[in-house]
Amino acid sequence: MSLSYLTTGESHGQAIITVVSGLPCGLEINANLINAELNRRRLAAGRGPRMKTETDKIEILTGLRKGKTIGTPVTLVIYNNKYKIDTLRPLTKLRPGHIDMAGAMKLLSYDARQAAERASARETAGRVAAGALTKILLNRFNIAVLGYTTEIAGYPAACAAGSYNLIRKQRDSAPFYSTDKTAVAQWIRLITKAREQGDTLGGVVEVAAFGVPVGLGDHTQWDNRLDGRIARALMAIPAVKGVEIGLGFGYSSLNGSRSNDLFRLKGSLSLMEGNWPNYLKGNRPVKNTGYGWLHQTNYAGGIEGGLANGETIVARAVVKAIPTLSKPLNSIDLVTRKSCRAQVESADVCAAPAASVIAENVVAFELARAFTDKFGADTLQEAQYNFANYRRLLRKLY
């Protein structure tokens, strides 16, 4: 069975429910690891007052016996503190940039509440839970995924570089889930000013996946390409309006002779190596693949032809400024058909730090999906055997 998940629930509904299917039997699940990811999403810098009313803690209803998966779907439930969707006022004063207008018209209603509640980023708590669950599987195979903030309101952080342990230590020790403490002071000033002005800010987040085996993914069907799956998962996060992998949009200004990741044999020196410009600022050192060759760079972001190429997978997403403002923009009222100020709802000042947590977990899920497609089996033991045998064959051949 291919790994998949379904999430349902509304922003102010009774619960967010996520059902994950396809996990192998025998995987030990620690709910604290999932709850830790949910707390990171909830407590991210830049969040609004709503985070105080959210209680993000999972209850596992199905799929486990004595703390281990049994091969059936795993059902995760996150209960909301307050069930009040029926008592919320109608949403008729359209918020520019939000789902309000399109959602109301789709549902043939003068009240955008129904569409807005489902489209809210609150639903991503279920996606984080699903991704955190699959990270437990990935960790058993030494695959690690990290998400962090790289830019807020046009002010960039220094690019992350180094090993997984180093980048995670840097991220976890700084606010905003950034690897650059020096950018934090400026971000605090920018967010404080925006909050005082009733405004919001956008940003950029990055996800790096370490230890992804070469060949993960599928080149035979367009909708199974690993880069396509990752891009779709990131683009489906509310407020994300752009995605790139590796050098991304930077490829547009480079000739093919200068933008591809050259190979070299281990122990050899490349004549071109010293002349390569560092278009990827803070380009990570190429890891030891265990084979007889290396990539000189990682402009492709770890994916070529829809397949993982053995390097660190690097993806980025642009998060736009939240369209719900405490000092609202000019708009129209669907009921009165008159000009008005847009409706004020609880919202974040900057969603980028929280989005970095969501991005990390949705990428983890797509990697776990690709992993189970290639190595999956009824049991964890079989998957471990399949993975170890594949690695033995790669080392033998290459």
Short mmCIF file of C-alpha atoms in Angstrom, two decimals:
data_model
loop_
_atom_site.label_atom_id
_atom_site.label_comp_id
_atom_site.label_asym_id
_atom_site.label_seq_id
_atom_site.Cartn_x
_atom_site.Cartn_y
_atom_site.Cartn_z
CA MET A 1 0.00 0.00 0.00
CA SER A 2 1.35 3.41 -0.94
CA LEU A 3 1.77 5.88 1.91
CA SER A 4 -0.99 8.49 1.97
CA TYR A 5 -2.92 10.70 4.35
CA LEU A 6 -6.22 12.54 4.62
CA THR A 7 -6.83 15.55 6.85
CA THR A 8 -10.23 17.01 7.71
CA GLY A 9 -11.48 19.71 10.03
CA GLU A 10 -12.12 23.46 10.14
CA SER A 11 -10.32 26.34 11.80
CA HIS A 12 -12.91 26.67 14.55
CA GLY A 13 -14.24 23.12 14.33
CA GLN A 14 -14.24 20.56 17.08
CA ALA A 15 -11.13 18.72 15.89
CA ILE A 16 -8.55 18.21 13.17
CA ILE A 17 -8.47 14.54 12.12
CA THR A 18 -5.65 12.99 10.09
CA VAL A 19 -5.61 9.40 8.84
CA VAL A 20 -2.25 8.04 7.64
CA SER A 21 -2.27 4.83 5.63
CA GLY A 22 0.61 2.68 4.41
CA LEU A 23 3.00 2.63 7.38
CA PRO A 24 4.68 -0.75 7.83
CA CYS A 25 3.88 -2.94 10.81
CA GLY A 26 6.31 -2.81 13.74
CA LEU A 27 7.25 0.89 13.81
CA GLU A 28 7.37 2.20 17.37
CA ILE A 29 5.56 5.53 17.67
CA ASN A 30 6.42 8.15 20.28
CA ALA A 31 3.55 10.63 20.47
CA ASN A 32 5.81 13.15 22.22
CA LEU A 33 7.80 13.58 19.00
CA ILE A 34 4.63 14.47 17.11
CA ASN A 35 3.42 16.83 19.84
CA ALA A 36 6.81 18.58 19.83
CA GLU A 37 6.38 19.43 16.14
CA LEU A 38 2.85 20.67 16.75
CA ASN A 39 4.12 22.94 19.54
CA ARG A 40 6.84 24.34 17.27
CA ARG A 41 4.18 25.25 14.73
CA ARG A 42 1.88 26.76 17.37
CA LEU A 43 4.54 28.77 19.22
CA ALA A 44 6.48 30.10 16.24
CA ALA A 45 7.50 33.76 16.34
CA GLY A 46 5.14 36.05 14.47
CA ARG A 47 2.00 34.16 15.49
CA GLY A 48 -1.17 36.00 16.49
CA PRO A 49 -3.31 35.72 19.62
CA ARG A 50 -5.14 32.66 18.30
CA MET A 51 -2.21 30.44 19.26
CA LYS A 52 -3.22 30.91 22.91
CA THR A 53 -6.57 29.25 22.25
CA GLU A 54 -5.15 26.34 20.28
CA THR A 55 -4.24 23.17 22.16
CA ASP A 56 -2.23 21.09 19.75
CA LYS A 57 -1.86 17.67 21.27
CA ILE A 58 -2.64 14.47 19.41
CA GLU A 59 -4.68 11.51 20.45
CA ILE A 60 -4.01 8.31 18.48
CA LEU A 61 -7.28 6.45 17.94
CA THR A 62 -6.33 3.61 15.60
CA GLY A 63 -3.38 1.82 14.04
CA LEU A 64 -1.26 1.01 17.11
CA ARG A 65 -0.91 -1.94 19.47
CA LYS A 66 1.34 -1.54 22.47
CA GLY A 67 2.85 1.58 20.94
CA LYS A 68 3.74 0.04 17.56
CA THR A 69 2.05 0.24 14.16
CA ILE A 70 0.06 -2.82 13.07
CA GLY A 71 -0.15 -2.01 9.36
CA THR A 72 -3.62 -0.46 9.48
CA PRO A 73 -4.37 3.27 9.05
CA VAL A 74 -3.19 5.45 11.94
CA THR A 75 -5.80 7.99 13.03
CA LEU A 76 -4.55 11.16 14.74
CA VAL A 77 -6.95 13.61 16.36
CA ILE A 78 -6.14 17.16 17.53
CA TYR A 79 -9.02 18.58 19.55
CA ASN A 80 -9.69 22.32 19.51
CA ASN A 81 -10.07 24.21 22.77
CA LYS A 82 -13.30 25.86 21.73
CA TYR A 83 -15.99 24.57 19.43
CA LYS A 84 -17.60 27.73 18.12
CA ILE A 85 -17.97 27.50 14.36
CA ASP A 86 -21.77 27.72 14.65
CA THR A 87 -21.59 30.90 16.71
CA LEU A 88 -19.12 32.81 14.53
CA ARG A 89 -20.47 35.93 12.83
CA PRO A 90 -20.97 35.81 9.05
CA LEU A 91 -17.98 36.79 6.95
CA THR A 92 -19.38 39.20 4.37
CA LYS A 93 -16.81 42.02 4.28
CA LEU A 94 -14.31 40.52 1.85
CA ARG A 95 -10.63 40.42 2.75
CA PRO A 96 -8.52 41.20 -0.34
CA GLY A 97 -6.06 38.41 -1.02
CA HIS A 98 -8.01 35.83 0.97
CA ILE A 99 -10.38 33.08 -0.17
CA ASP A 100 -13.46 35.11 0.81
CA MET A 101 -14.71 36.22 -2.61
CA ALA A 102 -13.87 33.07 -4.57
CA GLY A 103 -15.05 30.81 -1.74
CA ALA A 104 -18.38 32.56 -1.30
CA MET A 105 -19.08 32.44 -5.02
CA LYS A 106 -18.06 28.78 -5.29
CA LEU A 107 -20.56 27.88 -2.57
CA LEU A 108 -23.22 30.28 -3.90
CA SER A 109 -23.37 32.13 -0.60
CA TYR A 110 -23.18 35.68 0.72
CA ASP A 111 -21.21 34.33 3.71
CA ALA A 112 -17.58 33.38 3.09
CA ARG A 113 -17.27 31.73 6.49
CA GLN A 114 -17.65 28.15 5.27
CA ALA A 115 -14.80 28.40 2.77
CA ALA A 116 -12.58 30.53 5.00
CA GLU A 117 -12.76 28.11 7.91
CA ARG A 118 -11.51 25.21 5.84
CA ALA A 119 -8.91 27.26 3.97
CA SER A 120 -7.42 28.50 7.24
CA ALA A 121 -3.85 27.46 8.02
CA ARG A 122 -5.23 25.86 11.18
CA GLU A 123 -5.79 22.75 9.07
CA THR A 124 -2.02 22.41 8.60
CA ALA A 125 -1.76 21.11 12.16
CA GLY A 126 -2.99 17.83 10.68
CA ARG A 127 -0.34 17.93 7.97
CA VAL A 128 2.36 18.57 10.55
CA ALA A 129 1.12 15.60 12.57
CA ALA A 130 1.24 13.35 9.49
CA GLY A 131 4.74 14.50 8.59
CA ALA A 132 6.01 14.13 12.14
CA LEU A 133 4.65 10.59 12.19
CA THR A 134 6.53 9.68 9.02
CA LYS A 135 9.73 11.31 10.29
CA ILE A 136 9.80 8.54 12.88
CA LEU A 137 10.02 6.10 9.97
CA LEU A 138 12.66 8.13 8.12
CA ASN A 139 14.81 8.40 11.22
CA ARG A 140 15.05 4.61 11.36
CA PHE A 141 16.92 4.85 8.04
CA ASN A 142 19.08 7.87 8.99
CA ILE A 143 17.10 10.28 6.80
CA ALA A 144 16.62 13.66 8.50
CA VAL A 145 14.63 16.71 7.40
CA LEU A 146 15.05 20.29 8.64
CA GLY A 147 13.02 23.41 7.95
CA TYR A 148 14.04 26.96 8.87
CA THR A 149 13.36 30.59 8.05
CA THR A 150 15.76 32.28 5.64
CA GLU A 151 14.12 35.68 5.05
CA ILE A 152 11.50 38.01 6.53
CA ALA A 153 10.28 41.18 4.80
CA GLY A 154 13.18 41.14 2.36
CA TYR A 155 15.85 40.90 5.06
CA PRO A 156 17.77 37.63 4.55
CA ALA A 157 19.53 35.42 7.05
CA ALA A 158 22.95 33.98 6.36
CA CYS A 159 22.52 30.70 4.51
CA ALA A 160 22.66 27.48 6.46
CA ALA A 161 25.75 25.35 5.93
CA GLY A 162 27.15 22.23 7.49
CA SER A 163 25.88 18.92 8.79
CA TYR A 164 22.38 18.09 9.92
CA ASN A 165 23.38 18.23 13.59
CA LEU A 166 25.03 21.65 13.20
CA ILE A 167 22.13 23.20 11.28
CA ARG A 168 19.58 21.82 13.72
CA LYS A 169 21.54 23.14 16.69
CA GLN A 170 21.69 26.59 15.10
CA ARG A 171 17.98 26.57 14.27
CA ASP A 172 16.80 25.37 17.65
CA SER A 173 18.91 27.90 19.53
CA ALA A 174 17.57 30.98 17.71
CA PRO A 175 14.10 32.56 17.54
CA PHE A 176 12.14 32.44 14.28
CA TYR A 177 13.62 28.97 13.61
CA SER A 178 16.55 30.58 11.82
CA THR A 179 20.15 29.43 11.55
CA ASP A 180 21.40 33.04 11.72
CA LYS A 181 21.10 34.78 15.09
CA THR A 182 22.33 38.07 13.62
CA ALA A 183 19.19 38.41 11.48
CA VAL A 184 16.87 37.92 14.45
CA ALA A 185 17.28 41.43 15.90
CA GLN A 186 16.27 43.01 12.59
CA TRP A 187 13.34 40.61 12.19
CA ILE A 188 12.08 41.48 15.68
CA ARG A 189 12.14 45.19 14.78
CA LEU A 190 10.34 44.58 11.50
CA ILE A 191 7.61 42.45 13.09
CA THR A 192 7.17 44.87 16.00
CA LYS A 193 6.74 47.77 13.59
CA ALA A 194 4.31 45.82 11.41
CA ARG A 195 2.22 44.83 14.44
CA GLU A 196 2.04 48.46 15.59
CA GLN A 197 0.93 49.52 12.13
CA GLY A 198 -1.66 46.77 11.86
CA ASP A 199 0.25 45.25 8.94
CA THR A 200 1.71 41.82 8.09
CA LEU A 201 4.96 40.53 6.61
CA GLY A 202 6.06 37.78 4.24
CA GLY A 203 9.20 35.66 4.14
CA VAL A 204 11.08 32.68 2.75
CA VAL A 205 11.57 29.24 4.28
CA GLU A 206 13.98 26.49 3.33
CA VAL A 207 13.90 22.74 3.86
CA ALA A 208 16.99 20.51 3.71
CA ALA A 209 16.78 16.70 3.71
CA PHE A 210 19.90 14.76 4.64
CA GLY A 211 20.72 11.11 3.96
CA VAL A 212 18.18 10.64 1.16
CA PRO A 213 19.29 7.58 -0.84
CA VAL A 214 20.10 7.98 -4.51
CA GLY A 215 17.31 6.77 -6.79
CA LEU A 216 14.41 7.70 -4.51
CA GLY A 217 11.48 8.92 -6.58
CA ASP A 218 10.10 8.01 -9.99
CA HIS A 219 11.11 9.14 -13.46
CA THR A 220 8.51 7.10 -15.35
CA GLN A 221 5.37 9.15 -14.65
CA TRP A 222 5.15 12.93 -14.46
CA ASP A 223 3.01 12.99 -11.34
CA ASN A 224 5.39 10.74 -9.39
CA ARG A 225 8.55 12.78 -9.91
CA LEU A 226 10.08 13.53 -6.51
CA ASP A 227 10.60 17.22 -7.25
CA GLY A 228 7.01 17.52 -8.46
CA ARG A 229 5.66 15.90 -5.30
CA ILE A 230 7.74 18.13 -3.06
CA ALA A 231 6.81 21.26 -5.00
CA ARG A 232 3.12 20.42 -4.81
CA ALA A 233 3.27 19.73 -1.07
CA LEU A 234 4.99 23.07 -0.44
CA MET A 235 2.75 25.04 -2.80
CA ALA A 236 -0.34 23.67 -1.05
CA ILE A 237 0.63 25.37 2.23
CA PRO A 238 -1.62 28.42 2.75
CA ALA A 239 0.11 31.71 1.80
CA VAL A 240 2.89 29.98 -0.18
CA LYS A 241 3.10 31.58 -3.64
CA GLY A 242 6.40 30.31 -4.99
CA VAL A 243 8.60 27.20 -4.74
CA GLU A 244 12.09 26.42 -5.96
CA ILE A 245 14.45 23.47 -5.64
CA GLY A 246 18.20 23.89 -5.54
CA LEU A 247 19.33 26.89 -7.56
CA GLY A 248 15.71 27.33 -8.64
CA PHE A 249 14.99 30.62 -10.37
CA GLY A 250 18.73 31.32 -10.38
CA TYR A 251 19.07 28.92 -13.31
CA SER A 252 17.48 31.50 -15.62
CA SER A 253 20.60 33.66 -15.73
CA LEU A 254 23.22 30.90 -16.09
CA ASN A 255 24.52 29.03 -19.11
CA GLY A 256 24.42 25.25 -19.05
CA SER A 257 28.21 25.18 -18.88
CA ARG A 258 28.13 26.89 -15.51
CA SER A 259 24.95 25.64 -13.86
CA ASN A 260 25.24 21.85 -13.79
CA ASP A 261 26.73 19.72 -11.03
CA LEU A 262 29.89 18.17 -12.44
CA PHE A 263 31.17 14.79 -11.31
CA ARG A 264 34.63 13.94 -10.13
CA LEU A 265 36.23 10.72 -9.02
CA LYS A 266 37.18 10.47 -5.39
CA GLY A 267 40.76 11.43 -4.74
CA SER A 268 41.01 13.47 -7.94
CA LEU A 269 41.23 17.23 -8.25
CA SER A 270 39.00 19.13 -10.62
CA LEU A 271 40.65 21.76 -12.82
CA MET A 272 37.43 23.78 -12.75
CA GLU A 273 36.72 23.45 -9.06
CA GLY A 274 38.41 26.65 -7.98
CA ASN A 275 36.63 28.65 -10.68
CA TRP A 276 33.08 27.74 -9.78
CA PRO A 277 31.12 30.75 -8.53
CA ASN A 278 29.14 30.17 -5.37
CA TYR A 279 25.68 30.96 -6.72
CA LEU A 280 24.20 29.01 -3.86
CA LYS A 281 25.40 31.17 -0.99
CA GLY A 282 26.87 29.03 1.75
CA ASN A 283 26.80 25.98 -0.52
CA ARG A 284 26.97 22.90 1.68
CA PRO A 285 30.01 20.63 1.38
CA VAL A 286 29.27 17.58 -0.74
CA LYS A 287 28.80 14.63 1.56
CA ASN A 288 30.62 11.32 1.22
CA THR A 289 28.22 9.20 -0.79
CA GLY A 290 30.04 5.93 -0.16
CA TYR A 291 30.53 5.49 -3.93
CA GLY A 292 33.53 6.17 -6.16
CA TRP A 293 32.42 9.60 -7.29
CA LEU A 294 31.31 12.98 -5.97
CA HIS A 295 29.32 15.95 -7.17
CA GLN A 296 31.32 19.16 -7.12
CA THR A 297 28.26 21.25 -6.29
CA ASN A 298 24.59 20.82 -5.45
CA TYR A 299 22.86 23.33 -7.70
CA ALA A 300 20.18 20.74 -8.54
CA GLY A 301 19.14 20.63 -4.90
CA GLY A 302 19.57 16.87 -4.67
CA ILE A 303 17.07 15.93 -7.41
CA GLU A 304 17.72 15.21 -11.10
CA GLY A 305 15.20 13.78 -13.54
CA GLY A 306 12.64 13.30 -10.80
CA LEU A 307 15.03 11.14 -8.75
CA ALA A 308 17.13 11.86 -5.67
CA ASN A 309 20.78 12.00 -6.74
CA GLY A 310 22.34 11.27 -3.34
CA GLU A 311 23.00 14.86 -2.31
CA THR A 312 21.17 16.98 0.25
CA ILE A 313 17.70 17.85 -1.03
CA VAL A 314 17.13 21.61 -0.77
CA ALA A 315 13.78 23.30 -1.40
CA ARG A 316 12.47 26.81 -0.68
CA ALA A 317 9.05 28.40 -0.46
CA VAL A 318 7.95 32.03 -0.54
CA VAL A 319 5.32 32.90 2.06
CA LYS A 320 3.28 35.99 1.29
CA ALA A 321 2.15 38.47 3.93
CA ILE A 322 -1.09 37.31 5.55
CA PRO A 323 -4.07 39.14 3.94
CA THR A 324 -5.99 39.49 7.22
CA LEU A 325 -4.93 42.84 8.72
CA SER A 326 -5.78 44.41 12.07
CA LYS A 327 -5.99 47.72 10.18
CA PRO A 328 -8.05 46.39 7.27
CA LEU A 329 -7.94 47.38 3.63
CA ASN A 330 -10.77 48.90 1.61
CA SER A 331 -13.23 46.32 0.37
CA ILE A 332 -16.92 45.60 -0.34
CA ASP A 333 -19.71 43.96 1.65
CA LEU A 334 -21.41 41.04 -0.14
CA VAL A 335 -24.73 41.68 1.60
CA THR A 336 -25.05 45.48 1.52
CA ARG A 337 -23.18 45.82 -1.80
CA LYS A 338 -21.46 48.89 -0.37
CA SER A 339 -17.84 49.88 0.12
CA CYS A 340 -16.44 49.05 3.54
CA ARG A 341 -13.36 48.03 5.42
CA ALA A 342 -12.43 44.34 5.20
CA GLN A 343 -13.46 42.12 8.09
CA VAL A 344 -10.96 41.77 10.94
CA GLU A 345 -10.16 38.22 12.01
CA SER A 346 -7.50 36.77 14.26
CA ALA A 347 -4.31 36.31 12.26
CA ASP A 348 -0.52 36.18 12.39
CA VAL A 349 1.77 39.12 11.74
CA CYS A 350 4.27 36.87 9.94
CA ALA A 351 3.57 33.24 9.07
CA ALA A 352 7.04 32.36 7.75
CA PRO A 353 8.45 30.79 10.97
CA ALA A 354 5.34 28.64 11.41
CA ALA A 355 5.42 27.81 7.70
CA SER A 356 8.97 26.49 8.10
CA VAL A 357 7.62 23.84 10.48
CA ILE A 358 4.80 22.95 8.10
CA ALA A 359 7.21 22.84 5.14
CA GLU A 360 9.60 20.54 7.00
CA ASN A 361 6.86 18.06 7.75
CA VAL A 362 5.14 18.02 4.36
CA VAL A 363 8.51 17.43 2.67
CA ALA A 364 9.20 14.65 5.17
CA PHE A 365 5.90 13.02 4.25
CA GLU A 366 6.69 13.11 0.53
CA LEU A 367 10.11 11.59 1.16
CA ALA A 368 8.54 8.88 3.30
CA ARG A 369 6.00 8.24 0.53
CA ALA A 370 8.80 7.83 -2.03
CA PHE A 371 10.75 5.68 0.43
CA THR A 372 7.88 3.27 1.03
CA ASP A 373 7.19 3.11 -2.71
CA LYS A 374 10.73 1.79 -3.24
CA PHE A 375 11.47 -0.14 -0.04
CA GLY A 376 8.08 -0.55 1.58
CA ALA A 377 6.73 -3.86 2.76
CA ASP A 378 4.22 -5.24 5.21
CA THR A 379 6.70 -4.98 8.08
CA LEU A 380 9.48 -2.67 9.19
CA GLN A 381 11.91 -5.62 9.18
CA GLU A 382 11.28 -6.27 5.49
CA ALA A 383 11.76 -2.60 4.63
CA GLN A 384 15.06 -2.59 6.55
CA TYR A 385 16.20 -5.67 4.63
CA ASN A 386 15.23 -4.14 1.28
CA PHE A 387 17.02 -0.89 2.08
CA ALA A 388 20.21 -2.62 3.27
CA ASN A 389 20.29 -4.87 0.21
CA TYR A 390 19.87 -1.90 -2.15
CA ARG A 391 22.77 -0.11 -0.49
CA ARG A 392 24.94 -3.22 -0.79
CA LEU A 393 24.20 -3.43 -4.51
CA LEU A 394 25.02 0.27 -5.03
CA ARG A 395 28.36 -0.05 -3.26
CA LYS A 396 29.18 -3.19 -5.24
CA LEU A 397 28.35 -1.61 -8.60
CA TYR A 398 29.55 1.97 -8.08
#
